[in-house]
Each structure stands twice: as structure tokens, then as C-alpha cells.
């Protein structure tokens, strides 16, 4: 299966990741990735960069050595009302915002609370992707989350690192999420969640799930850079034209 995008990568700026942007770009290119999002952790994560890291992303070229670099963030969903730790003004300057639940910021809660936090984050309109929703530490009402994602036109992430030890026990949940997304008209994106360059663009475990549930490839944005650009443009991102040569 051809995969052209990776919507979830960290650089050394995240504080517990080990590669530079240049190293990630080189790895993306070698893996056949045309468009990659740089999504370092937002400030409330221990060791994460200051907000100025995100405000200054304008210095990063749109395209480096033929690989498109989307200016992104992995924001923390902080509250059941869906609030994130990146101000709206800054969100508007970014190309791609992942919203994730992380243990140090949002203590794992019951299914109802976790579900409501994710749905409200989508409803608030500031997140483009829900990161690693299969995390077994955060039980969710899978149908409710994927239906909300379809309704609010938000991408659901299949996170490859979840299957490589990051979030043990994700596989069963991710399979159920992919099945529910298949049946709900929901769109999916693949994220490597790389914390080191060697895993950028590596999606073997995600592809297994996509194939196993026969997920309709027209709703997998990752198969063509242009699909991700179109999806983000529909969400109101005005900078997608700067990547037109990647189509
Ligand atoms: Zn995360
Ligand atoms: Zn991450």
C-alpha cells in the first residue's frame, strides 16, 4: 500500500525525542513520504518546548529536500470541556493540530469522561486529528468518538508506535476503532508518532489493521499528499496551496 504522509512526528524539541527536523525529513524521504507534520508536544507536557517554539515555526521551510513539512503541534486535551493547551490565535497559524490525552495532564478517567473530553475537543474546532484514541489507559465509547469525528470532520489517527510498545494493549482497541470508522464515514490518518528518525514513515502495523478491516482507502488521507492537503484546506487551513507541488 502506498503511503505518502506521516501526520505525527517529534523532534528533539519535545524533550524526550532524539532527532532533529533535518534527520526526520531525510528519513521521511527515504521511506517515500512526501508530506510530514512536525508535531512536537505542547507546553504542558514535561520537557516540552515553550509556546514560542510553535510561534516561530515560520522559519521552517514549507518544503525541505522535496519533503513537505506541515507546521504542527501535539496539543494536550486538558479538561472534559475539550480545552487544549495551545491558544486559539496560535492554532490558527498552524497547519495541523493533534489533540491527545496524556497521563501527566489529563489523568485517565472513566469511559464517559474520556469520551466527552475527546468529543468536546472536536466540537471546539481547534483539533484536526485525535491522537492515539486506542490507548487502553483511556477507555472510550468508540462509536461515539468516531461518529463525532465524522460529524466534525476530524481525522482519527492510527498510531503506529502504539503497536511497538508505547501503549501496550492498543491493538484490540485500534482494530475496533478502524472497524467503527469504516462503518461511520470517518476519515483516518496514519501517524508514526516517531520520537527518533528511524521510525518516520514506518506503518507496517497500521497497514495490517487497514487491510484486516478492509478500510475504504478513499477515506484514508495518507495514501496521497493531495488528500491530506484537501482535508486540511476544507478545515479552513489557508496555507495548503504552498505545498501544491507535492500533489
Ligand atoms: Zn501522544
Ligand atoms: Zn506524539
XYZ file of C-alpha atoms in Angstrom, residues 3-238:
236
model
C 1.580 5.856 1.984
C 2.645 9.441 1.264
C 2.068 11.211 4.568
C 3.061 10.942 8.222
C 0.999 13.273 10.419
C 2.746 12.672 13.749
C 6.483 13.186 14.332
C 8.510 14.603 17.204
C 11.893 16.319 17.174
C 14.415 16.780 19.943
C 12.388 19.849 20.958
C 9.817 17.582 22.623
C 12.292 16.831 25.416
C 12.060 13.028 25.212
C 12.726 12.605 21.472
C 16.107 12.289 19.831
C 16.243 13.506 16.234
C 16.420 16.852 14.502
C 13.945 18.047 11.894
C 16.618 17.529 9.219
C 17.065 13.896 10.298
C 13.307 13.309 10.296
C 12.995 14.818 6.820
C 15.782 12.604 5.478
C 14.126 9.529 6.985
C 10.743 10.567 5.569
C 12.254 10.941 2.109
C 13.918 7.535 2.320
C 10.569 5.996 3.336
C 8.745 7.555 0.373
C 6.871 10.127 2.472
C 6.041 13.324 0.571
C 4.361 15.280 3.341
C 5.133 15.074 7.032
C 3.823 17.005 10.010
C 6.218 18.160 12.709
C 4.125 17.796 15.847
C 6.128 18.422 18.979
C 4.436 18.221 22.366
C 2.618 21.344 23.526
C 3.898 23.159 26.636
C 2.083 21.373 29.462
C 3.907 18.097 28.771
C 7.005 17.784 30.990
C 10.094 18.776 28.984
C 8.063 20.197 26.082
C 9.048 23.453 24.385
C 7.744 26.907 25.214
C 4.879 28.305 23.109
C 7.470 30.362 21.213
C 8.675 27.120 19.587
C 5.311 26.966 17.820
C 5.067 30.702 17.192
C 8.419 30.646 15.415
C 7.682 27.738 13.048
C 7.524 30.290 10.242
C 11.316 29.899 9.930
C 10.851 26.272 8.820
C 10.751 25.990 5.022
C 7.476 24.584 3.654
C 9.387 22.059 1.570
C 12.789 20.668 2.508
C 14.665 18.496 0.015
C 11.386 17.650 -1.706
C 9.506 16.727 1.500
C 6.648 18.949 2.643
C 6.784 19.902 6.325
C 3.497 20.854 7.931
C 3.841 23.125 10.948
C 2.058 21.288 13.703
C 1.682 20.517 17.375
C 0.513 17.627 19.507
C -1.718 19.552 21.880
C -2.864 18.196 25.221
C -6.556 17.905 25.870
C -6.607 19.288 29.407
C -10.213 19.223 30.522
C -13.521 17.434 29.977
C -14.714 20.556 28.131
C -12.136 19.756 25.422
C -9.834 22.683 26.170
C -6.297 22.359 24.785
C -3.029 23.936 25.925
C -2.414 25.937 22.737
C -4.118 29.331 22.402
C -6.594 29.725 19.563
C -4.564 32.520 17.971
C -1.589 30.176 17.636
C -3.748 27.279 16.430
C -4.828 29.499 13.536
C -1.186 29.874 12.460
C -0.529 26.128 12.448
C -1.181 23.655 9.636
C -2.092 20.622 11.723
C -3.118 20.237 15.355
C -3.307 16.825 17.017
C -5.349 16.635 20.214
C -4.259 13.849 22.587
C -4.924 12.643 26.090
C -1.671 12.236 28.032
C -1.345 10.826 31.541
C 0.591 13.744 33.136
C -2.027 16.291 32.025
C -5.389 14.521 31.933
C -5.480 11.699 34.457
C -7.120 8.603 32.951
C -10.782 8.705 33.827
C -13.925 6.652 33.259
C -15.232 5.944 29.771
C -17.855 8.674 29.904
C -15.394 11.397 30.930
C -12.695 10.386 28.427
C -15.256 10.214 25.620
C -16.697 13.614 26.463
C -13.237 15.213 26.532
C -12.450 13.909 23.027
C -15.829 14.854 21.582
C -15.689 18.348 23.064
C -12.171 18.857 21.705
C -13.511 18.061 18.222
C -16.578 20.229 18.718
C -14.420 23.212 19.733
C -12.937 23.141 16.234
C -9.264 23.536 17.141
C -8.019 19.983 16.612
C -7.603 18.392 13.187
C -6.608 14.928 14.404
C -7.419 12.866 17.501
C -4.119 11.257 18.525
C -3.836 7.648 19.663
C -7.517 7.114 20.643
C -6.819 3.396 21.116
C -4.777 3.963 24.285
C -6.108 1.332 26.720
C -5.427 3.675 29.652
C -8.288 5.831 28.382
C -11.362 3.696 27.720
C -13.748 5.459 25.325
C -17.115 4.881 23.702
C -15.591 4.045 20.331
C -18.761 4.504 18.314
C -19.497 7.890 19.858
C -15.946 9.140 19.187
C -15.718 8.006 15.563
C -19.211 9.315 14.793
C -18.270 12.697 16.257
C -15.103 12.654 14.138
C -17.189 12.114 11.003
C -19.608 14.857 12.069
C -16.950 17.460 12.897
C -14.692 16.385 10.002
C -11.765 15.488 12.235
C -9.244 12.750 11.424
C -8.904 9.714 13.641
C -5.293 8.604 13.986
C -3.972 5.083 13.771
C -0.723 5.435 15.701
C 1.995 3.027 14.655
C 4.089 3.437 17.797
C 1.134 2.248 19.890
C 1.819 -1.209 18.476
C 5.537 -1.073 19.178
C 5.378 -0.799 22.935
C 4.274 2.804 23.586
C 0.752 1.972 24.657
C 0.520 -1.749 25.313
C -2.854 -3.284 24.650
C -3.800 -0.783 21.920
C -4.127 -3.319 19.147
C -7.583 -4.623 20.017
C -8.909 -1.088 20.517
C -7.389 0.183 17.267
C -8.937 -2.679 15.352
C -12.332 -1.795 16.839
C -11.781 1.901 16.067
C -10.882 1.135 12.446
C -13.990 -1.042 12.075
C -16.242 1.599 13.586
C -14.640 4.304 11.436
C -15.165 2.146 8.351
C -18.879 1.964 9.127
C -19.363 5.601 10.200
C -17.938 7.505 7.233
C -14.986 8.607 9.367
C -11.620 9.522 7.842
C -8.368 8.061 9.138
C -4.761 9.254 9.126
C -1.614 7.264 9.898
C 0.877 8.723 12.355
C 4.205 7.125 13.219
C 4.489 9.175 16.438
C 8.230 8.950 15.874
C 10.424 10.052 18.747
C 13.501 9.173 16.669
C 14.049 9.444 12.923
C 14.301 5.711 12.237
C 10.541 5.181 12.584
C 9.363 8.117 10.447
C 7.078 6.854 7.692
C 7.035 3.272 9.031
C 3.477 1.966 9.146
C 3.552 -1.833 8.850
C 1.305 -2.400 11.906
C -1.202 0.283 10.872
C -1.399 -1.119 7.349
C -2.163 -4.565 8.795
C -5.183 -3.095 10.558
C -6.365 -1.149 7.499
C -6.179 -4.346 5.444
C -7.694 -6.552 8.113
C -10.855 -4.440 8.415
C -10.878 -3.584 4.688
C -10.999 0.095 5.490
C -12.065 2.060 2.370
C -8.887 3.643 1.044
C -10.723 6.714 -0.251
C -11.158 7.735 3.387
C -7.514 7.093 4.335
C -5.869 10.513 3.810
C -2.402 9.000 3.989
C -2.415 7.427 0.525
C -1.819 10.760 -1.256
C -0.353 14.053 -0.093
C -3.109 15.831 -2.017
C -5.818 14.131 0.039
C -4.368 15.393 3.299
C -3.930 18.881 1.813
C -7.552 18.900 0.643
C -8.830 17.664 4.002
C -6.935 20.379 5.878
C -7.991 23.048 3.377
C -11.622 22.047 3.949
C -10.998 22.506 7.656
C -10.061 26.099 6.909
C -6.281 25.870 6.670
C -5.282 28.606 4.243
